[in-house]
CSV table of C-alpha atoms in Angstrom, one decimal:
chain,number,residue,atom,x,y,z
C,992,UNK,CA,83.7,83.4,120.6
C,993,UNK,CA,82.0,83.9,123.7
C,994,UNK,CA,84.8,85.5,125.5
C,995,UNK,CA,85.3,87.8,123.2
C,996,UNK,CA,81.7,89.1,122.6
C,997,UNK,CA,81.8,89.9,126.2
C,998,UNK,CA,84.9,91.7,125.7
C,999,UNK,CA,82.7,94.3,124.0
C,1000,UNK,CA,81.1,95.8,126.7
C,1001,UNK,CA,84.6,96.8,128.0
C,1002,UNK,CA,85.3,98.5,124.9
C,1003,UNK,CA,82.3,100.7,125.3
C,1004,UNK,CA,83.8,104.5,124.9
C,1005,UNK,CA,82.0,105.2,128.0
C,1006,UNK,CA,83.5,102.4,129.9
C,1007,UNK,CA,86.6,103.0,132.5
C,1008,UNK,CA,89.4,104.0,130.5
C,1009,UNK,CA,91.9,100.9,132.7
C,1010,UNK,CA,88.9,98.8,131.5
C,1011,UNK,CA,89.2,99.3,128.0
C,1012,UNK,CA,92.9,99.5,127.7
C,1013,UNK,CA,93.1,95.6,128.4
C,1014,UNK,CA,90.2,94.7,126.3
C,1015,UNK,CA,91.9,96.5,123.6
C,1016,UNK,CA,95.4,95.2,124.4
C,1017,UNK,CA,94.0,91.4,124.0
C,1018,UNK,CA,92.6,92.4,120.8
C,1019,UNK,CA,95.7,93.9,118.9
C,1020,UNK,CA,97.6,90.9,119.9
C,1021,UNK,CA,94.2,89.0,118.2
C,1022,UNK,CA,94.9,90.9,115.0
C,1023,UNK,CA,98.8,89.8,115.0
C,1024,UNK,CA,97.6,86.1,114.0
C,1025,UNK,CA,95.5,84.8,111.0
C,1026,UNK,CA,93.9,82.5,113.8
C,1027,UNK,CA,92.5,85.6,115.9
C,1028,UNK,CA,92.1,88.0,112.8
C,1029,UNK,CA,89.2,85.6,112.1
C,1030,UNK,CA,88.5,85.3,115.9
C,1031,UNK,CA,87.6,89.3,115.7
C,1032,UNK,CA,86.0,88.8,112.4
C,1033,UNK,CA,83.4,86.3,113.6
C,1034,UNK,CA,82.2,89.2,116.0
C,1035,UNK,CA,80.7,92.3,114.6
C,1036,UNK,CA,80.8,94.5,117.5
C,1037,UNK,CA,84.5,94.4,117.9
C,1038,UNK,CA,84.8,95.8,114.9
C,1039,UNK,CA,82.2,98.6,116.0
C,1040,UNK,CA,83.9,98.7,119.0
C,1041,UNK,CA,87.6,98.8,117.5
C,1042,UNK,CA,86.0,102.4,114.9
C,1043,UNK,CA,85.2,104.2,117.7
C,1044,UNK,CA,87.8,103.5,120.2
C,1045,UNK,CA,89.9,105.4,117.2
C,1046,UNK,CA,88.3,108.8,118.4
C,1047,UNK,CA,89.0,107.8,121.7
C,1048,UNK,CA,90.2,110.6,124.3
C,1049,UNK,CA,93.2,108.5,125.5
C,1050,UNK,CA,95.5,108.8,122.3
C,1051,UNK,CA,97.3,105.5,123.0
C,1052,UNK,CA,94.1,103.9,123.2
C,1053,UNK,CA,93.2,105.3,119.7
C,1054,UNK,CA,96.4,104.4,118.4
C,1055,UNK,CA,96.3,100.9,119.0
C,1056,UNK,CA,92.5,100.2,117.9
C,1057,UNK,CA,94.3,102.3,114.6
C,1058,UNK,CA,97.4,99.9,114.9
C,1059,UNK,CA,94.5,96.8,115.0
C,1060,UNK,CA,93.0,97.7,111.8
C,1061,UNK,CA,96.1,98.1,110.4
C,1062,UNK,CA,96.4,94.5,111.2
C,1063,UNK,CA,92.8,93.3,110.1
C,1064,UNK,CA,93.2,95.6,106.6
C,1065,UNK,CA,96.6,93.8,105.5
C,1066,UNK,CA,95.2,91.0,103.2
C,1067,UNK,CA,92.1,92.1,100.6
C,1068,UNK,CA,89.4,89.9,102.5
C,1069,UNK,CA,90.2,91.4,105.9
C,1070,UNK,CA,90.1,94.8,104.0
C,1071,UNK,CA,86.6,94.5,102.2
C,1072,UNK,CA,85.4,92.7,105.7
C,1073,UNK,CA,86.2,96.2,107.8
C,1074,UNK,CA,85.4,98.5,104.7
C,1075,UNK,CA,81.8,97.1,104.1
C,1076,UNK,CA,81.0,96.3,108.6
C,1077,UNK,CA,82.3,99.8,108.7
C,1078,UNK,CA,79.6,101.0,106.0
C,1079,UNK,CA,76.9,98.7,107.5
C,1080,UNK,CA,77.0,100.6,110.5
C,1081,UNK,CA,73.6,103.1,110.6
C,1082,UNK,CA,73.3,105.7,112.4
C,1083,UNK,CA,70.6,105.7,115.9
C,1084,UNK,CA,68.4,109.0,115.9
C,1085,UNK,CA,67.3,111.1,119.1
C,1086,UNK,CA,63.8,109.9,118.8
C,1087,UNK,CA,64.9,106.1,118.1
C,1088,UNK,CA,67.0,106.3,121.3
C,1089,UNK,CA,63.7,106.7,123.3
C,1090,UNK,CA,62.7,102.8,122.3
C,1091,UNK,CA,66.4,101.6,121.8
C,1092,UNK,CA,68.3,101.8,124.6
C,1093,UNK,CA,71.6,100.0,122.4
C,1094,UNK,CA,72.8,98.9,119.0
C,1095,UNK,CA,74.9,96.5,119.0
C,1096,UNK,CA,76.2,97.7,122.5
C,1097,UNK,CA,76.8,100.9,121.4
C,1098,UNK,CA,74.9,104.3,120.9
C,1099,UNK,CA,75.5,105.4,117.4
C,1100,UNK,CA,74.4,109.2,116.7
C,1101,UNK,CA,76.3,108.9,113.1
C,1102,UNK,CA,77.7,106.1,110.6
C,1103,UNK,CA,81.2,105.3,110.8
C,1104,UNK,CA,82.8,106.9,108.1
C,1105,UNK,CA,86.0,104.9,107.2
C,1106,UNK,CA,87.6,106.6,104.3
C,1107,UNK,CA,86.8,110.0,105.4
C,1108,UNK,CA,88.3,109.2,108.9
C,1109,UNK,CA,91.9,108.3,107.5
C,1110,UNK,CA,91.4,111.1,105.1
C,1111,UNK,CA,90.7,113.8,108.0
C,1112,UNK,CA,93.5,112.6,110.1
C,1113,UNK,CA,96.1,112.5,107.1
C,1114,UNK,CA,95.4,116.1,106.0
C,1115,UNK,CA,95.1,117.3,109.2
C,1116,UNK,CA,98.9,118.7,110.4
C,1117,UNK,CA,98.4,118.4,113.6
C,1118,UNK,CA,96.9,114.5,113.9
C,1119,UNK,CA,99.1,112.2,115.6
C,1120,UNK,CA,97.7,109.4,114.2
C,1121,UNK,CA,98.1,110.4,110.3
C,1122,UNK,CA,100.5,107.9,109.8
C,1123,UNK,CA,98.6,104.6,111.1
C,1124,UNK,CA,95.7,105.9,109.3
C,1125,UNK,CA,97.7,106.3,105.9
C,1126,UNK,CA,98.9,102.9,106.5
C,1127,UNK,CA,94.9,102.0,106.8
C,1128,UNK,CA,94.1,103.7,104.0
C,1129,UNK,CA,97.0,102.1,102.0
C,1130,UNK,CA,95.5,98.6,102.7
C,1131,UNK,CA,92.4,99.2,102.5
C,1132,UNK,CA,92.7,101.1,98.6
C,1133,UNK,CA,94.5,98.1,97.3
C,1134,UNK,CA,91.3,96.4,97.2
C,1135,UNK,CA,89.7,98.2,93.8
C,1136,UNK,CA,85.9,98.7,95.0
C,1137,UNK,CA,87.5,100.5,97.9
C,1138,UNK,CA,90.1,102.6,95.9
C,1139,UNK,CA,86.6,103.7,93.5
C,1140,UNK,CA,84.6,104.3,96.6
C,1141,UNK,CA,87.5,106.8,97.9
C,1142,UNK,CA,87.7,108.6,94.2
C,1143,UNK,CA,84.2,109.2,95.1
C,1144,UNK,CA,85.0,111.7,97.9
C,1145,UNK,CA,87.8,113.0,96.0
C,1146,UNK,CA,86.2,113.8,92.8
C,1147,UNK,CA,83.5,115.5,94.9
C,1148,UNK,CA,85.8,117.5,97.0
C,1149,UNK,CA,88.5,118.3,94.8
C,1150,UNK,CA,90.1,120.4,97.7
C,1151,UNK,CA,90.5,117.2,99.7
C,1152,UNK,CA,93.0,115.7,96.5
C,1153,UNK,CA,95.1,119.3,97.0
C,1154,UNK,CA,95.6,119.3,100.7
C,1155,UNK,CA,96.2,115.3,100.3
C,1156,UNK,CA,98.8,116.3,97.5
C,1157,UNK,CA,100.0,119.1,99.5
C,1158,UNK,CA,100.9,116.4,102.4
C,1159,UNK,CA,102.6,114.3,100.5
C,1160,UNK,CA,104.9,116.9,98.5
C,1161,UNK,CA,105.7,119.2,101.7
C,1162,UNK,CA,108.2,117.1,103.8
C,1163,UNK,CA,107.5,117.7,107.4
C,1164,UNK,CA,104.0,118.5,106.7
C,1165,UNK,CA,102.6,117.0,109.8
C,1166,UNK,CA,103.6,119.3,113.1
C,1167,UNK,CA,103.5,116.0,115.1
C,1168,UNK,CA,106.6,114.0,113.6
C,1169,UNK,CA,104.3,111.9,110.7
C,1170,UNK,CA,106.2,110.8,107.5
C,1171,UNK,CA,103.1,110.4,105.2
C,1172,UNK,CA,105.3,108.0,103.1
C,1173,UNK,CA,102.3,106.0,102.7
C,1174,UNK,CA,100.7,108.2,100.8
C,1175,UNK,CA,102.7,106.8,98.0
C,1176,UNK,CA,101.4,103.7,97.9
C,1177,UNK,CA,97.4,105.1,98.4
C,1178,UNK,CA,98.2,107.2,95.1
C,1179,UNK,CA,99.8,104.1,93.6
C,1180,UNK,CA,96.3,102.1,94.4
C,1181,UNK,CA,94.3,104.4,93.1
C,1182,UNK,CA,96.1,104.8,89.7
C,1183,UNK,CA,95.1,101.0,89.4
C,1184,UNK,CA,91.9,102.8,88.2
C,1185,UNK,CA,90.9,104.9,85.0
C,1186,UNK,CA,89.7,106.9,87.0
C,1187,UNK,CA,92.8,107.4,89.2
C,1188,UNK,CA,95.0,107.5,85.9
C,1189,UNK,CA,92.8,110.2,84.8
C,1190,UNK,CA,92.8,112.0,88.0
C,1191,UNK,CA,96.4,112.0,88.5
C,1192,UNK,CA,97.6,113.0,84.3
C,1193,UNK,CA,95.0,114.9,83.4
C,1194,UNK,CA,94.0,117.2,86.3
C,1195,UNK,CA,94.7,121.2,85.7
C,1196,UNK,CA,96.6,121.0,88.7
C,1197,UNK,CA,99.5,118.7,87.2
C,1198,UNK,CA,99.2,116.3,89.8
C,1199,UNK,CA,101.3,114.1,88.7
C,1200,UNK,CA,104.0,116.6,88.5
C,1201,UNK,CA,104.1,117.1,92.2
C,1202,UNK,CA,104.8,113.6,92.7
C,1203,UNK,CA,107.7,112.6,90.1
C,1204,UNK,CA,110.2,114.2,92.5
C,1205,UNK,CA,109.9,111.3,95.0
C,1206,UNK,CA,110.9,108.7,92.9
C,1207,UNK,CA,114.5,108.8,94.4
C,1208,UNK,CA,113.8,109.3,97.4
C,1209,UNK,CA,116.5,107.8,99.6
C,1210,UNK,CA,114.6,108.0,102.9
C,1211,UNK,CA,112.1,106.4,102.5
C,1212,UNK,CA,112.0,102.9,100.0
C,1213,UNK,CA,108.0,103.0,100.7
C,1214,UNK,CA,107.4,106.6,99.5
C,1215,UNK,CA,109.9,105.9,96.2
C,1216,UNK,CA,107.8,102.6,95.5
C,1217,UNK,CA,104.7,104.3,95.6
C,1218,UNK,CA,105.2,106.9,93.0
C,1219,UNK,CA,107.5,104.3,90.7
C,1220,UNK,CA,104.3,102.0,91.1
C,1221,UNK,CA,102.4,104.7,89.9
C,1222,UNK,CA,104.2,105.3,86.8
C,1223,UNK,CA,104.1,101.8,86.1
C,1224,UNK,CA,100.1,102.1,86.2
C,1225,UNK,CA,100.1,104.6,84.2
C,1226,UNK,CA,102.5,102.7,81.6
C,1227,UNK,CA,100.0,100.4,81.1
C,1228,UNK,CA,97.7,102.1,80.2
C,1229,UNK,CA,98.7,103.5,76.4
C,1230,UNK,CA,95.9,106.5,76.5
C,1231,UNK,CA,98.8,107.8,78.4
C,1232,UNK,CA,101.4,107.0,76.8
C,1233,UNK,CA,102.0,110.8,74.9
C,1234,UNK,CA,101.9,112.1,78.3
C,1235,UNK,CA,104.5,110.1,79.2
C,1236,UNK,CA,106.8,110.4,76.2
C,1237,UNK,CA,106.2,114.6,76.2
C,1238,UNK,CA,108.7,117.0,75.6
C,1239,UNK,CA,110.5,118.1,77.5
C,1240,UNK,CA,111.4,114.3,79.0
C,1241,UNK,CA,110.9,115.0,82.3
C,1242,UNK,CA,108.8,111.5,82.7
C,1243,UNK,CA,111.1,109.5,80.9
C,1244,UNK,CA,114.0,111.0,82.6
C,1245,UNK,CA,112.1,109.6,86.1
C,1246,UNK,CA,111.7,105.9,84.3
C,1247,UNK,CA,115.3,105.8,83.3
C,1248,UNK,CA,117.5,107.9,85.8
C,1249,UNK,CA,117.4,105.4,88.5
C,1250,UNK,CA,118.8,102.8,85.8
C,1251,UNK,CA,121.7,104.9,85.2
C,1252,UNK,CA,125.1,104.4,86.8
C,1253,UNK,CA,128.4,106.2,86.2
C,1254,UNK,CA,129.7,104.6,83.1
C,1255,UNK,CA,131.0,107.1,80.5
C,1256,UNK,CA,129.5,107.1,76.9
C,1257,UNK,CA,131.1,108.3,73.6
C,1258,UNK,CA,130.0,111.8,72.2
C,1259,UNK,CA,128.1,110.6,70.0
C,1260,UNK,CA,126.0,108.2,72.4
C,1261,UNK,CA,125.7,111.6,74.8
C,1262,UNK,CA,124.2,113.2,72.1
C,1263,UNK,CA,120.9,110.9,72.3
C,1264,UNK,CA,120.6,110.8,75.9
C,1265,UNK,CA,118.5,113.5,77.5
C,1266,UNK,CA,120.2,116.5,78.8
C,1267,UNK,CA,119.5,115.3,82.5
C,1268,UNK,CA,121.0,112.4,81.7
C,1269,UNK,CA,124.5,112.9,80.2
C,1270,UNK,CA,127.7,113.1,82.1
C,1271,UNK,CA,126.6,112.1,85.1
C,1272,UNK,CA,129.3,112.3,88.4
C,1273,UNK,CA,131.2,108.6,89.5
C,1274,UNK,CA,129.1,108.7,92.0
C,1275,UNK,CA,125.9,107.9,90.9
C,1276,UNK,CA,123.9,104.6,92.2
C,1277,UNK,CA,121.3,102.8,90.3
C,1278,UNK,CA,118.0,102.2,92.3
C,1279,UNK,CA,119.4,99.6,95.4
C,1280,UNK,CA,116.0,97.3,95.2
C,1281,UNK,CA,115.5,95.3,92.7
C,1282,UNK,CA,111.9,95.1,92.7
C,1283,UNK,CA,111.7,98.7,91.8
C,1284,UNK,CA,114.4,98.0,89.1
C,1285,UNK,CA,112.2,95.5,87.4
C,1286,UNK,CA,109.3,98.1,87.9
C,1287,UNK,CA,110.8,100.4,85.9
C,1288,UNK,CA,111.8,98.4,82.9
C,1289,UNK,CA,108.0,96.9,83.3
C,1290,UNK,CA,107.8,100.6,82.6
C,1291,UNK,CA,109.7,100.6,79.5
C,1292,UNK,CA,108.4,97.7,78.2
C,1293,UNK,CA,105.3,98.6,78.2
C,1294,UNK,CA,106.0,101.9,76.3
C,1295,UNK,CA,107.5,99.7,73.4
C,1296,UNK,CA,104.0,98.5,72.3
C,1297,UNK,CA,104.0,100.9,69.5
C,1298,UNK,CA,105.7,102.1,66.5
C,1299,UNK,CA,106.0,105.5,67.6
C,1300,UNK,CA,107.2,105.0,71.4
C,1301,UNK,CA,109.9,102.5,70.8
C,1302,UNK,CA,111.6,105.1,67.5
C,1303,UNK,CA,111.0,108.0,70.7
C,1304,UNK,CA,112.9,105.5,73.1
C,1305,UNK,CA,115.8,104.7,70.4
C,1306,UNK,CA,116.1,108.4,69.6
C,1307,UNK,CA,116.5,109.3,73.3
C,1308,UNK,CA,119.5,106.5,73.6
C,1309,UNK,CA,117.3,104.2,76.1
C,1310,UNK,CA,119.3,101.3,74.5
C,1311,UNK,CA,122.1,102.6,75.4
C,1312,UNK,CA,121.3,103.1,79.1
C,1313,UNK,CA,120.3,99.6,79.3
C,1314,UNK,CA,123.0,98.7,77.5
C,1315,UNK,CA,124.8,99.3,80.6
C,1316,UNK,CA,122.7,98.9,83.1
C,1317,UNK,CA,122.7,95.2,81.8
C,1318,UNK,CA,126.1,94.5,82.4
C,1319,UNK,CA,126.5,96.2,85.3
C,1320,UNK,CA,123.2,93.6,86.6
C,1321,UNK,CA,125.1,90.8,85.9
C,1322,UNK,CA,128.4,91.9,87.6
C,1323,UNK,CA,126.6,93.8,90.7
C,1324,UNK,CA,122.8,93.5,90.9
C,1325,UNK,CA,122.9,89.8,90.2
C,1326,UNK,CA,118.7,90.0,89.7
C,1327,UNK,CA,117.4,87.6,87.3
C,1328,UNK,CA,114.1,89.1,87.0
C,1329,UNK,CA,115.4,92.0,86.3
C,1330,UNK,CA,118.1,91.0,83.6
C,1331,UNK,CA,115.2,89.4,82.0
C,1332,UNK,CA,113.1,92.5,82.1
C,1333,UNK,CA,116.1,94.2,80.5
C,1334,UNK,CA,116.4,91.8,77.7
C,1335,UNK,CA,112.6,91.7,77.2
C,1336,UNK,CA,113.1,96.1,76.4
C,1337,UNK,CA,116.1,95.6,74.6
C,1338,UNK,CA,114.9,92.6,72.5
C,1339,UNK,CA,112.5,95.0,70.9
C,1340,UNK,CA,114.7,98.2,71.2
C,1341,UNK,CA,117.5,96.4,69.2
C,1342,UNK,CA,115.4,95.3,65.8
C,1343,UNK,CA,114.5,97.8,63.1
C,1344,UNK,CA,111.1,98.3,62.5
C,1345,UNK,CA,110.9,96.7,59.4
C,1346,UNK,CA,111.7,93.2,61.5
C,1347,UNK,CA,108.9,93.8,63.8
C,1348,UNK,CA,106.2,94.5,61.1
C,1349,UNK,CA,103.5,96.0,63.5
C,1350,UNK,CA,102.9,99.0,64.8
C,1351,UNK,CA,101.2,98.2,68.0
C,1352,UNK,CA,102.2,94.8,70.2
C,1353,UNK,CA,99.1,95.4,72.1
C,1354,UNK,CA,96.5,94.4,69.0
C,1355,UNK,CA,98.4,91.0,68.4
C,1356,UNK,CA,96.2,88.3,69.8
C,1357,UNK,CA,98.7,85.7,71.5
C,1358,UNK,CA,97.3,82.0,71.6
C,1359,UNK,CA,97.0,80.3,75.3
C,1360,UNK,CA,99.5,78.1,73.9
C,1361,UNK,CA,101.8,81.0,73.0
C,1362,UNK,CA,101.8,82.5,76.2
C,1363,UNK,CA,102.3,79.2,78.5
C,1364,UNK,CA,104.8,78.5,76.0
C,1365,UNK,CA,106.6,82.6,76.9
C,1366,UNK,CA,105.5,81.5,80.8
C,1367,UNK,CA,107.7,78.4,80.8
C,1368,UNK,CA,110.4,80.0,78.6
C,1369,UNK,CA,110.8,82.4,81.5
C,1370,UNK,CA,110.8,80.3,84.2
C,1371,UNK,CA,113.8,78.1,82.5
C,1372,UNK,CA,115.9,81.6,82.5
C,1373,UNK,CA,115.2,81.9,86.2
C,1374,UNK,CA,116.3,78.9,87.0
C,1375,UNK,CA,119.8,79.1,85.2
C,1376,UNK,CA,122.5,80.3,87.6
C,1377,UNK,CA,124.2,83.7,86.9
C-alpha cells in the first residue's frame, strides 16, 4: 500500500516523462491481476493519477493508463469504483490554488469527465486512442447506473448520438486505423434501458436502421454481437414488438437470416418465407457462434408471447426455417443450448391457437415451483449426450 501511494508522485503529469513511464508500467501489470486491481483500488490517487495520464503528451503513455482502465472497468464493481472516483473528483479554482498548494497530489483546474472523455475520443476521426476508450466505455455501460448516466449526455446533445452512429456505420471512420467495433456492444448496453430501447426504435433518425446491417458482419464477431444483442433487448421488451414485426420484414429478416442455411424448400414453403429469404445460393452459412445462435432464437421466442406475433411468425414460414436449422444443429452445430432454444420457438410455433388458449404468455403468472420445475427440466436436456 505504501509503495504504491508513493508511486503517485511519479505519475504527476508534470513529472519526467522516463519517470512516469515506469510508474505507469508497474501499474498496468497491477491491473492484469484481481490481487493488484484491488491493490490500485485501495489508493485513490492512482486512479486520479491513471485519468490524467490519459491526456498525457506522450501517446504511449496515454495508451497504457487507457489500456489500465480497461483492466480495472472489466467486472461491474471495478467499473462503478472508477466511474463514481472519477465523478468525485472536484475541480481546484485559481483563487483556491493560492491556499492549496495540492489535491490529492495533483492540481485539478476541472473534474474528470469520464463518459465525455471516451465519447470525445470515439467521435473524434483522428484519436488514436478511440478504440481503448470504446472498449472503456463498453465496460463501463454494462453497469446500468452508468449506461443511464451516459443517455444523459446523449439525450442532451442529440448531435453527439449522430456522429456516434455515424462512427459506427462508416467503416474506416477513424483516419488513424480504429475499428470502433465496440461500439456494438456500448449500443447493446444501453438498449438494456427504456430509455435506450426508446432512443434507438423510436428516434426520427431511424437509428436502429443504421445498425441492422452489421449483424453479419464477418470481420468482426464483437461488432455482430453487439447489434444481435441489441435486438435481443429490444425483443424483450413487447412495446416494441410491432416495430419489430413491421412490413416490410426487414427486422425479422435480420433475426432469421443468420439461421438460414442452403437447404431447398418446396414452392409452396417459398411462398411464406420473406422475399430475402427464398432461394438462397449453396453457399450460405448459418451464424458460426453459437452463442449468437441461441441469441437469436431468445429473439424469437420472445416474440411468441402473443397471439398476434406468433400467427405473423407462422405466416412468414419461421417454422419452417427452424425446421431446418434444427436438423442441421444436431448434425453440424452440435449446440445443446441452442437446440433447446429451437425447440422452446418451435414448441409454440407448432400448436394451433386454440391449444394454447392465451393470447399473451407474458400475463400468465408461473408458480416458483413451476419454474424450478422448467429450470431442472432444462438442465436434464443439457446433460443428455447428442
Amino acid at each position: 500500500m505504501e509503495s504504491l501511494t508513493e508511486l503517485v508522485q511519479f505519475m504527476q503529469p508534470s513529472q519526467r516523462l522516463d519517470l512516469k513511464k515506469i510508474a505507469l508500467t508497474h501499474v498496468l501489470g497491477l491491473t492484469g491481476t484481481e490481487e493488484g486491481k484491488c491493490a490500485v483500488f485501495s489508493v485513490d490517487d492512482l486512479l486520479t493519477a491513471l485519468f490524467h495520464l490519459t491526456a498525457d503528451e506522450s501517446l504511449a503513455l496515454a495508451k497504457d493508463a487507457v489500456l489500465a482502465l480497461i483492466n480495472l472497468t472489466a467486472d461491474e464493481s471495478g467499473a462503478t469504483k472508477v466511474y463514481n472516483t472519477s465523478r468525485e473528483i472536484q475541480p481546484v479554482t485559481i483563487s483556491s490554488l493560492l491556499h492549496i498548494p495540492f489535491v490529492n497530489n495533483f492540481i485539478l483546474l476541472q473534474a474528470y469527465e469520464l463518459i465525455t472523455t471516451a465519447i470525445r475520443h470515439i467521435i473524434n476521426e483522428n484519436s488514436n486512442l478511440a478504440d481503448p476508450w470504446s472498449m472503456v466505455l463498453s465496460n463501463l455501460t454494462r453497469e446500468e447506473s452508468i449506461a443511464n448516466g451516459t443517455l444523459d449526455i446523449l439525450e442532451e446533445n442529440p448531435a453527439i448520438m449522430m456522429q456516434l452512429m455515424e462512427a459506427f456505420a462508416k467503416l474506416q471512420y477513424n483516419k488513424s486505423k480504429a475499428k470502433l467495433d465496440y461500439l456494438g456492444p456500448i449500443f447493446c448496453n444501453l438498449t438494456q434501458t427504456h430509455r435506450g430501447r426508446d432512443l434507438l426504435c423510436r428516434s426520427k433518425y431511424n437509428l436502429l436502421d443504421k445498425i441492422l446491417p452489421f449483424s453479419t458482419y464477418e470481420e468482426s464477431i464483437v461488432r455482430r454481437g453487439g447489434v444481435i444483442g441489441i435486438l435481443k433487448n429490444i425483443c424483450f421488451d413487447p412495446l416494441y414488438h410491432e416495430i419489430i414485426l413491421r412490413e416490410p420484414d426487414d427486422i425479422l429478416n435480420v433475426i432469421l437470416y443468420p439461421l438460414c442455411g442452403p437447404e431447398e424448400f418446396t414452392d409452396e414453403e417459398n411462398e411464406l418465407l420473406p422475399l430475402e429469404l427464398q432461394y438462397l445460393p449453396d453457399t450460405k452459412k448459418r451464424e458460426a457462434d453459437p452463442g449468437l445462435r441461441k441469441m437469436l432464437l431468445e429473439c424469437l421466442l420472445q416474440l411468441c408471447a402473443t397471439r398476434k406475433s406468433r400467427q405473423h411468425l407462422r405466416s412468414k414460414g419461421v417454422y419452417e426455417i427452424l425446421r431446418e436449422y434444427h436438423i442441421w444443429e444436431q448434425k453440424e452445430g452440435r449446440h445443446k443450448d441452442c437446440l433447446l432454444a429451437c425447440e422452446n420457438v418451435v414448441d409454440i410455433l407448432i400448436k394451433k391457437e386454440e391449444e394454447i388458449l392465451v393470447d399473451n404468455y407474458k400475463e400468465i403468472e408461473v408458480s416458483n415451483d413451476m419454474k424450478e420445475k422448467f429450470i431442472q427440466e432444462d438442465e436434464e436436456y443439457l446433460k443428455d449426450p447428442l
